[in-house]
């Protein structure tokens, strides 16, 4: 069939709505009609001038999506047309060492998702443009009217849930939430700094409030972000990490924050260094934000002897350390219960045609989350 996708044809470039050919789902695959897709900063990392070339072009983008199954590959038990799904940017095999020890976010299948090809066969693609294969970001290409995904990248959800809110639980919500609840060791009574209030960091703010942090310091240069953070649980805000560090020290008798989450849009070593400075002895910095997919950001400037003698911890975090199969439905249950806010995170909606504008708004700090809605 033909479908329309947000495709990156050149690098640097912009996502362009492109009619592509989409193959039928094969065994173990699903054809999904997308309903809503959040615009996450990760989709932009290898797009602007100066960034490293992506792994393959053309690339159909988008990974924070929810939709409805409209086709099921042959011999694919457990799925039916009409199932509602959240797509997971980490596929889950359920069998590898990481999956079987409670770390589905680190499933071995992850290494195979960057090619944009099928998980089992790096030469096999389901999308093409003018006869050339089109890679699907994380095997998904969520920013498409229809897409074909591996069933291991889909999580079935309650069909009564609104898909435009469920989409957020595909990436930004678990990533930000779990960065605090799973990765930071922060607990009730602590002082938590969240650096960067986008679709990821705002959920670290919500999580810090939920675990009973006594102070949640939201840091962002954009005033609107700081104001929104206050509505969603921040007790204090700061425009710079210098201010936030002073604030954390003033609240802790000079010691510093118990934990800091780095959720800046494009993370550099300097950001991580500032976060390390803000925490107390034996505190934790969780690095959630990333830069180019090819790595980058340079070295992290901090005094490593002080880092050692203060016994600080620097912790990377993928998908907030969440398990997609458990945490996606569980976060949606928290939304239903009213303990997690999703409606307030969507600040603007776009049509697929407006996708490049949506990413521009993201980079200009106009959104907490922009969401593309499909008919
Ligand atoms: N680790 C993961 O699994 C994972 C998953 C999703 C996204 N990410 C990454 O998380 C990061 C955040 O994503 P997002 O979609 O929320 O981005 P976003 O662009 O929506 O938000 C980033 C925020 O950082 C703010 N910011 C910029 N410079 C800052 C500074 N020096 N101090 C404080 N704040 C600053 C911006 O104003 C913006 O509000 C990105 O790097 C993204 O790629 C990681
Ligand atoms: Zn994302
Ligand atoms: Zn696995």
XYZ file of C-alpha atoms and ligand atoms in Angstrom:
421
model
C 0.000 0.000 0.000
C 0.936 3.650 -0.190
C 1.276 5.680 2.956
C 2.636 9.071 3.976
C 5.571 9.400 6.369
C 7.835 12.115 7.755
C 11.047 11.241 5.932
C 14.542 12.635 6.256
C 16.068 12.512 2.754
C 19.260 14.488 3.345
C 21.490 15.346 6.239
C 21.430 18.110 7.283
C 17.782 18.333 6.319
C 14.217 18.527 7.515
C 11.503 15.933 7.804
C 9.437 16.012 4.618
C 6.056 14.389 4.261
C 6.662 11.748 1.596
C 4.463 9.134 -0.004
C 6.218 5.799 0.478
C 5.408 2.204 -0.438
C 4.613 0.048 2.557
C 4.760 -3.756 2.357
C 2.291 -6.125 3.990
C 3.121 -7.285 7.522
C 4.956 -10.616 7.515
C 5.018 -13.226 10.277
C 5.489 -11.584 13.675
C 4.601 -8.136 12.319
C 1.703 -5.712 12.645
C 0.269 -3.085 10.333
C -0.597 -0.113 12.538
C -2.729 2.918 11.696
C -1.143 5.672 13.755
C -3.337 7.962 15.844
C -0.871 10.273 17.570
C 2.896 10.754 17.803
C 4.830 12.961 20.218
C 7.759 14.985 18.900
C 10.706 13.848 21.013
C 14.069 15.595 20.773
C 15.786 12.311 19.895
C 14.210 12.463 16.418
C 16.091 15.686 15.778
C 19.599 14.727 16.889
C 20.999 13.842 13.499
C 18.945 16.317 11.504
C 20.406 19.863 11.888
C 23.530 21.189 10.190
C 26.715 20.132 11.925
C 25.394 16.859 13.294
C 26.854 13.499 12.399
C 25.408 11.658 9.411
C 22.621 9.284 10.414
C 23.082 5.596 9.909
C 21.040 5.481 6.719
C 18.978 7.695 4.479
C 16.214 8.043 3.652
C 14.911 7.557 7.175
C 11.254 7.645 8.231
C 11.182 9.203 11.707
C 9.111 9.125 14.864
C 9.145 6.804 17.854
C 6.657 8.177 20.424
C 3.418 6.856 19.001
C 0.163 5.053 19.584
C -2.309 3.620 17.112
C -4.613 0.781 16.144
C -3.647 -2.571 14.616
C -5.312 -2.856 11.207
C -3.409 -5.873 9.905
C -1.695 -8.874 11.488
C 1.020 -10.910 9.756
C 0.359 -14.626 9.125
C 0.976 -16.992 12.066
C 1.232 -14.133 14.549
C -0.701 -15.312 17.589
C -1.950 -12.991 20.308
C -2.879 -10.105 18.013
C -6.080 -9.043 16.317
C -7.229 -6.202 14.133
C -8.599 -3.470 16.377
C -5.995 -3.917 19.123
C -4.797 -0.573 20.488
C -1.034 -0.275 20.847
C 1.692 1.961 22.147
C 4.876 1.498 20.108
C 8.037 0.957 22.116
C 11.332 2.292 20.787
C 12.985 -0.636 22.527
C 11.833 -3.994 21.204
C 11.505 -6.658 23.882
C 12.382 -10.308 23.155
C 11.525 -11.454 26.681
C 14.282 -14.077 26.605
C 17.736 -12.476 26.622
C 19.744 -11.938 29.803
C 18.608 -8.319 30.203
C 14.914 -9.114 29.564
C 14.947 -12.033 31.962
C 16.567 -10.021 34.735
C 14.116 -7.122 34.724
C 15.926 -4.833 32.284
C 13.732 -5.017 29.183
C 14.920 -1.541 28.181
C 18.334 -3.071 27.531
C 17.056 -6.023 25.465
C 19.672 -7.404 23.079
C 17.358 -6.585 20.162
C 18.127 -2.898 20.772
C 21.445 -3.097 18.953
C 19.642 -4.062 15.751
C 17.132 -1.235 15.734
C 19.417 1.528 14.501
C 19.723 0.223 10.957
C 16.041 0.926 10.335
C 15.759 -2.543 8.816
C 13.987 -5.558 10.255
C 15.379 -6.907 13.505
C 16.210 -10.344 12.123
C 17.484 -9.249 8.716
C 19.458 -6.030 8.153
C 18.779 -6.253 4.406
C 14.989 -6.457 4.773
C 12.867 -3.297 4.778
C 9.118 -2.742 4.726
C 9.197 0.841 3.439
C 10.557 2.107 0.134
C 10.625 5.312 -1.847
C 11.065 5.244 -5.626
C 12.292 1.661 -5.329
C 14.925 2.447 -2.659
C 14.577 1.065 0.857
C 13.559 3.545 3.550
C 14.820 2.913 7.084
C 12.287 3.056 9.914
C 13.558 4.892 13.007
C 13.901 2.249 15.767
C 12.045 -0.159 13.476
C 8.951 2.037 13.927
C 8.659 5.126 11.681
C 5.847 6.225 13.957
C 5.407 9.535 12.097
C 3.530 7.691 9.348
C -0.143 7.340 8.587
C 0.420 3.582 8.503
C 3.491 1.598 9.469
C 4.575 -2.024 9.774
C 6.335 -2.900 13.021
C 7.728 -5.999 14.683
C 5.161 -7.200 17.230
C 7.943 -7.168 19.835
C 7.937 -3.361 19.500
C 4.227 -3.050 20.315
C 2.501 -3.032 23.700
C -1.239 -3.668 23.796
C -3.225 -1.173 25.861
C -6.773 -0.735 27.122
C -8.860 0.430 24.123
C -10.739 2.919 26.307
C -7.638 5.069 26.796
C -7.234 8.182 24.631
C -4.528 7.387 22.062
C -3.311 11.000 21.881
C -2.284 10.805 25.538
C -1.167 7.159 25.409
C 1.407 8.135 22.752
C 3.392 10.058 25.378
C 3.923 6.869 27.341
C 5.904 5.473 24.402
C 8.970 7.555 25.300
C 8.970 10.865 27.179
C 6.895 9.778 30.174
C 8.662 6.524 31.130
C 12.052 8.037 30.277
C 11.611 11.029 32.569
C 9.613 9.240 35.287
C 11.939 6.229 35.537
C 15.035 8.455 35.562
C 13.905 9.406 39.069
C 12.034 6.318 40.307
C 14.381 3.649 38.930
C 17.723 5.284 38.323
C 18.338 8.014 40.902
C 17.883 6.436 44.358
C 15.990 9.604 45.335
C 13.436 9.023 48.084
C 10.879 10.863 50.200
C 12.324 13.975 51.799
C 15.079 14.412 49.197
C 16.045 17.418 47.108
C 15.954 16.643 43.375
C 17.208 18.837 40.527
C 15.768 18.342 37.034
C 17.770 20.023 34.290
C 15.736 20.595 31.086
C 11.924 20.743 31.116
C 10.841 19.147 27.857
C 8.629 16.125 27.307
C 11.194 14.060 29.219
C 12.234 16.321 32.110
C 8.666 17.326 32.995
C 8.035 13.687 33.890
C 11.098 13.614 36.132
C 9.454 16.554 37.902
C 6.188 14.602 38.231
C 8.057 11.533 39.530
C 10.089 13.513 42.062
C 6.877 14.973 43.437
C 5.236 11.510 43.469
C 8.018 9.899 45.517
C 7.703 12.685 48.088
C 10.779 14.777 47.397
C 10.694 17.782 49.701
C 12.138 20.034 47.009
C 11.938 19.616 43.243
C 14.112 22.201 41.506
C 13.213 22.568 37.809
C 15.940 24.178 35.700
C 15.320 25.625 32.257
C 16.353 28.873 30.539
C 12.809 29.252 29.143
C 10.338 30.924 31.513
C 7.267 29.121 30.150
C 8.962 25.793 30.937
C 9.654 26.855 34.498
C 6.053 27.994 34.958
C 4.701 24.691 33.619
C 7.058 22.763 35.885
C 5.559 24.556 38.898
C 2.081 23.439 37.855
C 3.269 19.828 37.652
C 5.085 19.549 40.935
C 8.231 21.701 40.981
C 8.658 23.498 44.300
C 11.433 25.777 42.991
C 12.678 26.856 39.584
C 15.931 28.237 38.248
C 17.110 29.551 34.894
C 20.656 28.212 35.274
C 22.411 25.365 37.050
C 24.444 27.936 38.975
C 21.226 29.219 40.569
C 19.874 25.698 41.060
C 23.042 24.556 42.805
C 22.937 27.528 45.170
C 19.295 26.770 45.878
C 19.990 23.060 46.514
C 22.808 23.967 48.902
C 20.675 26.508 50.735
C 18.046 23.791 51.303
C 20.540 21.175 52.534
C 22.805 23.019 54.922
C 25.402 23.437 52.180
C 25.516 19.807 51.050
C 23.838 19.888 47.637
C 21.022 17.993 45.918
C 20.473 14.300 46.583
C 19.970 13.657 42.876
C 20.061 15.531 39.580
C 18.539 14.389 36.276
C 20.102 15.779 33.074
C 17.265 16.008 30.528
C 18.569 18.883 28.388
C 17.662 18.673 24.679
C 21.218 18.334 23.365
C 23.495 17.257 26.204
C 27.129 18.307 26.348
C 29.880 17.376 28.773
C 29.486 20.827 30.348
C 25.863 20.045 31.297
C 26.922 16.806 32.984
C 29.757 18.617 34.768
C 27.295 21.213 36.135
C 24.995 18.464 37.379
C 27.882 16.698 39.127
C 28.684 19.981 40.906
C 25.079 20.319 42.125
C 24.845 17.043 44.067
C 25.921 16.172 47.590
C 28.395 13.535 48.730
C 27.212 10.096 47.555
C 24.538 11.783 45.425
C 23.556 10.638 41.949
C 23.525 12.326 38.558
C 21.279 10.553 36.051
C 22.195 11.311 32.437
C 19.039 10.864 30.409
C 19.454 13.400 27.622
C 21.698 12.577 24.695
C 23.383 14.309 21.790
C 24.128 12.975 18.346
C 23.457 9.280 17.903
C 27.090 8.968 16.834
C 28.131 10.173 20.285
C 29.618 13.506 21.100
C 29.416 16.255 23.629
C 33.122 16.016 24.391
C 34.648 15.332 27.777
C 32.943 15.990 31.086
C 34.784 18.751 32.936
C 34.798 17.961 36.646
C 37.380 17.386 39.313
C 37.564 13.613 39.288
C 39.470 13.411 42.542
C 36.643 15.276 44.290
C 34.200 13.028 42.433
C 35.945 10.021 43.965
C 36.424 11.303 47.485
C 32.827 12.599 47.559
C 31.773 9.183 46.259
C 29.385 10.637 43.698
C 27.592 8.463 41.155
C 27.109 9.164 37.438
C 24.353 6.984 35.984
C 23.289 6.638 32.341
C 19.619 5.825 31.764
C 17.835 4.380 28.743
C 14.009 4.607 28.787
C 14.323 5.553 32.464
C 15.313 1.981 33.225
C 11.666 1.033 32.631
C 10.369 -2.297 31.352
C 8.098 -1.460 28.397
C 5.771 -4.430 28.925
C 5.105 -3.504 32.532
C 5.677 0.217 32.735
C 3.703 1.348 29.666
C 0.401 -0.129 30.947
C 1.284 0.772 34.535
C 1.935 4.443 33.728
C -1.373 4.524 31.860
C -3.059 3.048 34.958
C -1.500 5.873 36.970
C -2.938 8.358 34.467
C -6.380 6.803 34.880
C -5.980 6.955 38.663
C -5.061 10.647 38.432
C -1.581 10.279 39.939
C 0.213 10.972 36.630
C -0.716 13.926 34.457
C -0.652 13.525 30.684
C -3.260 15.997 29.369
C -1.220 18.947 30.655
C 1.912 17.813 28.790
C 0.490 18.374 25.318
C 1.001 22.058 24.595
C 0.411 22.071 20.800
C -0.895 19.632 18.221
C 0.072 19.414 14.553
C -0.987 17.693 11.366
C 1.598 15.454 9.663
C 2.211 18.271 7.140
C 3.291 20.525 10.021
C 5.858 18.072 11.375
C 8.952 20.190 10.573
C 7.262 23.212 12.172
C 6.611 21.044 15.239
C 10.309 20.234 15.575
C 11.146 23.941 15.106
C 8.749 24.784 17.950
C 10.386 22.108 20.108
C 13.851 23.596 19.556
C 12.544 27.115 20.189
C 11.221 25.972 23.586
C 7.568 26.593 22.679
C 6.292 23.188 23.777
C 6.412 20.803 26.663
C 5.315 18.199 24.109
C 4.075 18.836 20.583
C 1.971 15.972 19.238
C 1.140 15.082 15.635
C -2.455 13.916 15.325
C -3.649 11.710 12.457
C -7.231 11.513 11.183
N 17.756 8.170 27.465
C 16.626 7.951 26.806
O 16.096 6.844 26.802
C 15.969 9.091 26.102
C 14.663 8.952 25.616
C 14.040 10.065 25.056
C 14.703 11.244 24.935
N 15.993 11.317 25.370
C 16.739 12.569 25.298
O 16.329 13.380 26.393
C 16.593 14.745 26.064
C 15.359 15.591 26.337
O 14.368 15.278 25.377
P 13.050 16.183 25.231
O 12.246 15.575 24.160
O 12.462 16.396 26.567
O 13.700 17.555 24.703
P 13.051 19.035 24.636
O 13.776 19.759 23.585
O 11.579 18.934 24.598
O 13.426 19.656 26.078
C 14.742 19.993 26.428
C 14.730 21.190 27.365
O 16.076 21.490 27.752
C 16.145 22.894 27.976
N 17.536 23.326 28.058
C 18.390 23.650 27.064
N 19.584 24.001 27.580
C 19.483 23.885 28.928
C 20.375 24.116 30.017
N 21.645 24.488 29.815
N 19.920 23.920 31.274
C 18.653 23.512 31.495
N 17.768 23.269 30.498
C 18.185 23.460 29.245
C 15.353 23.447 26.796
O 14.944 24.778 27.024
C 14.178 22.474 26.743
O 13.094 22.936 27.524
C 17.044 14.746 24.603
O 18.461 14.747 24.559
C 16.506 13.430 24.090
O 17.208 12.951 22.976
C 16.617 10.279 25.961
Zn 12.010 9.776 22.550
Zn 15.536 -9.309 25.291
